[in-house]
Structures are given as C-alpha cells and as structure tokens.
Amino acid sequence: MSKNISNLSGRIGLKNNLFQKMSERSLNSKNDQGMKELAEEYRMGVSTIHGAESFYEFLRPAHREKKAFVCNGSACMCAGTQEPLKKKLKEKLGNDKVGEMFCLGYCYENNAFHYDGKNFAGKDINKIEEIIEGKDIDQDKFYSKSFSSTSFLMDDKISDLNQFKEHLQKFINFDKQEIVKSLLDSNLTGRGGAGFPTGMKWDFCSKAKSEKKYVVCNADEGDSGAYSDRYLLEDQPLKVIFGMIICGYVIGSDEGVLYIRGEYPKSIESINASINELKKFNLLGENILGTKFSFDLNICIGQGAYICGEETALIASIEGRRAEVDVRPPFPVTEGLYKKPTVVNNVETLAAATGILLNGSEKFSAIGNKKSAGTKLVCFDSFFNKPGVYEIEMGTPMQKVLYDIGGGFKEDVKALQIGGPLGGVIPIKEVEKLNLDFQEFTAAGFMLGHASIVSIPKDFPMVEYIHHLFEFTAEESCGKCFPGRLGSYRGKEMFDQLKNKTSKIPLKLLNELLITMKKGCLCALCGAIPTPIMNILKYFGDEMKNDMVQEN
Ligand SMILES: Cc1cc2nc3c(=O)[nH]c(=O)nc-3n(C[C@H](O)[C@H](O)[C@H](O)COP(=O)(O)O)c2cc1C
Ligand code: SF4
C-alpha cells in the first residue's frame, strides 16, 4: 500500500510535491474540495490524502484556529518563562487563541513564541503591540564562535557567490572517487544522531543502479536545546547547499530537497533566497557552469511532527504519506525517496562535508579520534553565562566546554540533558568526567546526539521532568509500533496520576515499562526515551523517593 502511494506521488515528483500542495490547501481552505482535486490529480483515494493531512499538528483545525504559540520545549520549560508569557499572550489575544509548539530553537534566551508566521523570544514580548500590528522589530541574535584550530563550519571560505562559484567549478570537475576518499579519510560521521560514516553512505548510493537518485537534507532539527542546524541554515546556507550539490555530483543525482521544519521560518527564508540567487547565476539547475552536470533543489516545509526527523518518516512525509517510521532494510541509499536511491544527511553533516573538501580531510581527521573526529557544533542554553552556538573540537574535556567556552552557569544547575529529549540526563559531576566524544557518552550510559545542552536547575523537580519527557513522546510518537504507541501513553498516565495526587509511581511497573519500550520499539523515539528516564531514576532516585512505591 505505502509502496503504491510512493510510486503515485513519485510520478509527479518534487516539483509539484504532494505534501507541499496538501499543506498549502489544508492551511488555506475551509472545505474538502481542494483535497478531492488533489486526490484525483495524484490518482489516490481522498481518504489517503486526509489520512496524511490529519497526521500533522499544524494542519489540524484546532491548531489553525490559534493565533500565537508558546514554545513548550525543555529549555524554555526549565527556564520557567513560558507560563507568564502565555498569560500575557492570552490577555492580548484571548484565552482560546494561544497554543503550543515544540521547540522554536531560541533556547539561549527563552520566552519564545510564534505569531503569524514569525518567531519571537527574549524581550520581544514587550513589543507585542507592534508585533500584532505587523511591524518589524529589532531582535537579538544568537552568539556564535568557533573554538577550533581550523574552523570547518563557521569560517568564511564560502560565504559569497564568487567563492561558491570558484569552489564549485573545481569540485564538479573532480574525480568522484577522490571526493568519496576524502570524506572516508576525514572520518566524518553523520551529525543527525545515528553516526553513520558519511563517505560510506555517499559511496553506497553512488554504486546503486538507478536512473533517478535523490539528495535529502534533513533540516527537521526538533531536539530541544539544539539550534545549530538553524544557525547553519540561516548564517551558512551556502555551506549546506554546496554539500548537497557535491553529494548529487558524486552519487549521480540531479535533484535534491531540503526538508525544513515549519517552526523555523527564517531558515526557510534564508535557504529559499540562496537557492534563487544560485539559480540566477547558473550555479544550480541545468548544466551547471557549462558542464554536463545538472542539479536542482526544492524545499519541503514540515508541519509540526518531531518524528519527521527520523529518515524513513521524513521520506514518507515528503511523499505525502502519513509520517510513520518504516522498517529498515531497505535503507534509503538503495530504496529511499519515491523508492529511489537516496542520501539523507543532516544539515551539519553536509556543511562539514563542505568544510572538509575546502580545508582538507587530514585536518579534520587529526582532531579527536577515528570514531569521533573533527569538530561539532554545541548549543548552550540561557543558564550559561555565555549562551550561544560554538564549534568545538571533538575530544575537548567537558570541563573546558562547560566552564571555559560556556562560561559556567548563572545559577545552581543539578543536571544537563545533552542530545535532545532522547539524550541522557547527566548529573553535573558526571558530565565533568567526560570528553566531547560520541562513544564516551554512550559508554557512560548517555548520548551526545546532536550535542544540544539543556540545563536542569537545582530546584526543578525531576518527577516533572520525567512527566515532560513522557508527555512529549506520547504526543510525538508516530503510532506505528505497539510498545511505542501504548508505552508512551502508559508512562504519561503514571506521571499524570502523580501530578493529580491520585497515585504514586509504581516503580516496578515503571521499570518494566521502560525495559519493554527500550527492547521492543521500532525506532529511537519511544525506544530511546527510557535512557534519560533511567538516568534520572539512577542519579536522582533519592529526590523522588516520596513519590514512588516499590511494588505495583
Ligand atoms: C526520533 C528521531 C528523530 C530524529 N531527528 C533527526 C533530526 O531532527 N535531524 C537529523 O538530521 N536526523 C535526525 N534523526 C536521525 C535520522 O534518522 C538520520 O539518521 C539522519 O538524518 C542521517 O543523516 P546523517 O547521516 O547526516 O546523520 C532522527 C532519528 C530519530 C530516530
Ligand atoms: S517507537 Fe514510537 S515513533 Fe518509533 S515507530 Fe514506534 S511508535 Fe513510532
């Protein structure tokens, strides 16, 4: 069934993308007519289109009736800014006009909200009248800096069209295997979380036999605490796009797509502007710079589903299917978008590939070690004295990361959640023992992931943090697998009951639930959420002992 939909959607392809059309019609019309026409155009049942539409938060009628949305990500929650913010917005707009969105990527200043297609944060709420009137206001930007001896992600080697042209001219006339070799030698591993070697992924896809192949940039950065992909999309768009074009050249693809989350309007704007500029100067499109190589780019805008960051769900979403996770194998490199060989890479991976080609693989591999090589963007939230996004060498001691680079904390912090909602919750004393290294984090029972840092202040109750994690998973699970769909709700219910003071947490049952989810889930959304919860139970059990009962 899903294969048929992929093929039907693929008949029309990316230029007239089903998901984009479905989203536009859903957001702009109040009746079913548009969806019926779409179903006819794509030769699908109208129920298939409605089935997909109903999957997305932003396309639901209840969401569309709201005017403002406050960020309900972990960093804003820990900062305690969102309840007063919600109150102010409700006073201005009405009680039923304020909803929620999961992480707008303003973790460095909090108070984040979305209004009429734009994001605001920090002190912006003080200008709410001007915002409602549609006036442009001055907004603070994140601070960014590279702390690496060679900057691969933040330097200015490819920040204007002339530089872009010069580098493109060189690399689209380069031996393809040399480019793959360079990536393999660099030891770059995927920055989206799974850590697969990038050179190997490009190599596999280049060897797949197919007339059509795709390059997909995963710009669905949904992890609370992370805004590094947002930084790259908005401040270094040419690095990301360059990585995609070169990937297309290496694997033999003439088309790519950036799947950018709808919560990042400025990122969409910035990438769109870059694509248009590049097309104007024949740096993208047919026969680039007079060569036989053609490559075009499209944008697909996410509609509020965290699971779309998972690559098979992301592909389903682009195809206009419900964004449910698919079983792998087959992996996207052999059967991806529209069932064609596809490279799916994270934003930072693509920018790093560019940085490696421009600076040399040996400089990248010389930093860190074979499995955790090069540099990584790390995001600091507002509890740090120096919040911002920083390029840091792998292998740097976390002591240095937190206290020298991040400047230490403004107030007492008891733990950090590193790597998004699925990453570990690490007591400060334990983080200080580690280095910035994917394997070290995993070996210690945590996860570095995308390296976002959310600080949990001393007085924030850990039972509330677990409730937040279960609530997030219950809301965002795709529903495909039984342990994930049910497990996340059962977990949330346990902590709902504690919150309502109707029951304490049955510890034995909770542990059984966590083990079942860990072992039985199809993907790492509901399958990895036990990690931070088990970390909290292990390290902060004492704090919660009055909320727990040992037996069921
Ligand atoms: C629940 C879930 C969410 C994910 N979210 C993202 C995401 O927001 N961005 C991303 O690049 N990868 C995300 N991933 C990882 C992707 O599935 C995939 O591994 C990645 O895009 C591959 O690119 P890379 O090799 O460059 O890392 C997620 C995975 C899971 C299981
Ligand atoms: S673990 Fe959760 S998100 Fe992943 S497939 Fe199962 S239900 Fe879907």
Short mmCIF file of N, CA, C and O and ligand atoms in Angstrom, two decimals, residues 55 306-307 310 323-326 473 476-486 488 517 520-528, ligand 2:
data_model
loop_
_atom_site.label_atom_id
_atom_site.label_comp_id
_atom_site.label_asym_id
_atom_site.label_seq_id
_atom_site.Cartn_x
_atom_site.Cartn_y
_atom_site.Cartn_z
N PHE A 55 -2.28 13.70 10.15
CA PHE A 55 -1.11 13.33 10.95
C PHE A 55 -0.42 14.56 11.55
O PHE A 55 0.18 14.48 12.62
N TYR A 306 7.63 15.96 15.18
CA TYR A 306 9.03 15.67 15.55
C TYR A 306 9.55 14.43 14.83
O TYR A 306 10.71 14.38 14.43
N ILE A 307 8.68 13.43 14.67
CA ILE A 307 9.14 12.15 14.10
C ILE A 307 9.65 12.32 12.67
O ILE A 307 10.40 11.48 12.17
N GLU A 310 13.22 11.54 11.81
CA GLU A 310 13.68 10.17 11.55
C GLU A 310 13.60 9.96 10.05
O GLU A 310 12.58 10.27 9.42
N ALA A 323 3.44 10.28 8.22
CA ALA A 323 4.88 10.21 8.54
C ALA A 323 5.16 9.12 9.57
O ALA A 323 5.60 9.40 10.69
N GLU A 324 4.90 7.88 9.17
CA GLU A 324 5.19 6.77 10.07
C GLU A 324 6.55 6.17 9.71
O GLU A 324 6.94 6.17 8.54
N VAL A 325 7.20 5.66 10.74
CA VAL A 325 8.54 5.08 10.56
C VAL A 325 8.42 3.79 9.74
O VAL A 325 7.49 3.01 9.94
N ASP A 326 9.36 3.56 8.83
CA ASP A 326 9.40 2.31 8.06
C ASP A 326 10.49 1.40 8.60
O ASP A 326 11.50 1.88 9.11
N THR A 473 6.81 12.30 24.30
CA THR A 473 6.82 11.07 23.49
C THR A 473 5.41 10.66 23.11
O THR A 473 5.16 10.24 21.98
N GLU A 476 4.30 12.92 20.37
CA GLU A 476 5.05 12.88 19.11
C GLU A 476 5.25 11.49 18.50
O GLU A 476 5.72 11.39 17.37
N SER A 477 4.92 10.43 19.25
CA SER A 477 5.15 9.09 18.68
C SER A 477 4.29 8.94 17.42
O SER A 477 3.19 9.46 17.35
N CYS A 478 4.80 8.21 16.43
CA CYS A 478 4.08 8.12 15.16
C CYS A 478 2.96 7.11 15.23
O CYS A 478 2.12 7.04 14.35
N GLY A 479 2.98 6.26 16.25
CA GLY A 479 1.90 5.29 16.43
C GLY A 479 2.09 4.00 15.67
O GLY A 479 1.25 3.10 15.74
N LYS A 480 3.21 3.86 14.97
CA LYS A 480 3.39 2.67 14.13
C LYS A 480 3.57 1.40 14.95
O LYS A 480 3.00 0.36 14.65
N CYS A 481 4.39 1.48 16.02
CA CYS A 481 4.64 0.24 16.77
C CYS A 481 3.94 0.28 18.12
O CYS A 481 3.77 1.33 18.74
N PHE A 482 3.54 -0.91 18.53
CA PHE A 482 2.71 -1.09 19.72
C PHE A 482 3.40 -0.64 21.02
O PHE A 482 2.84 0.16 21.77
N PRO A 483 4.65 -1.07 21.25
CA PRO A 483 5.30 -0.64 22.51
C PRO A 483 5.49 0.88 22.59
O PRO A 483 5.40 1.47 23.66
N GLY A 484 5.72 1.48 21.42
CA GLY A 484 5.92 2.94 21.41
C GLY A 484 4.61 3.68 21.61
O GLY A 484 4.50 4.59 22.43
N ARG A 485 3.61 3.27 20.85
CA ARG A 485 2.32 3.98 20.89
C ARG A 485 1.68 3.88 22.27
O ARG A 485 1.27 4.87 22.85
N LEU A 486 1.63 2.64 22.80
CA LEU A 486 0.96 2.46 24.10
C LEU A 486 1.86 2.83 25.27
O LEU A 486 1.43 3.47 26.23
N SER A 488 4.29 4.95 25.60
CA SER A 488 4.48 6.37 25.91
C SER A 488 3.25 6.92 26.66
O SER A 488 3.39 7.71 27.59
N MET A 517 9.84 -0.78 26.41
CA MET A 517 9.99 0.23 25.35
C MET A 517 11.38 0.18 24.74
O MET A 517 11.55 0.25 23.52
N GLY A 520 11.51 -3.16 22.71
CA GLY A 520 10.50 -3.53 21.71
C GLY A 520 10.15 -2.47 20.69
O GLY A 520 9.41 -2.76 19.76
N CYS A 521 10.66 -1.25 20.84
CA CYS A 521 10.21 -0.19 19.93
C CYS A 521 10.93 -0.27 18.59
O CYS A 521 12.08 -0.68 18.51
N LEU A 522 10.22 0.18 17.57
CA LEU A 522 10.78 0.13 16.22
C LEU A 522 11.85 1.19 16.00
O LEU A 522 12.78 0.99 15.24
N CYS A 523 11.71 2.34 16.62
CA CYS A 523 12.73 3.38 16.39
C CYS A 523 13.12 4.04 17.71
O CYS A 523 12.57 3.74 18.77
N ALA A 524 14.05 4.99 17.58
CA ALA A 524 14.62 5.59 18.78
C ALA A 524 13.76 6.69 19.40
O ALA A 524 14.19 7.28 20.38
N LEU A 525 12.56 6.96 18.85
CA LEU A 525 11.79 7.99 19.57
C LEU A 525 11.32 7.39 20.91
O LEU A 525 11.85 7.72 21.97
N CYS A 526 10.40 6.43 20.84
CA CYS A 526 9.93 5.83 22.09
C CYS A 526 10.96 4.82 22.62
O CYS A 526 10.95 4.48 23.81
N GLY A 527 11.86 4.35 21.72
CA GLY A 527 12.84 3.34 22.13
C GLY A 527 14.02 3.91 22.91
O GLY A 527 14.71 3.19 23.63
N ALA A 528 14.26 5.22 22.77
CA ALA A 528 15.41 5.80 23.48
C ALA A 528 14.98 6.66 24.66
O ALA A 528 15.81 7.02 25.50
S1 SF4 B 2 8.98 3.91 18.59
FE1 SF4 B 2 7.34 5.45 18.60
S2 SF4 B 2 7.87 6.82 16.94
FE2 SF4 B 2 9.11 4.99 16.63
S3 SF4 B 2 7.90 3.65 15.29
FE3 SF4 B 2 7.29 3.11 17.35
S4 SF4 B 2 5.52 4.42 17.80
FE4 SF4 B 2 6.55 5.29 16.01
#
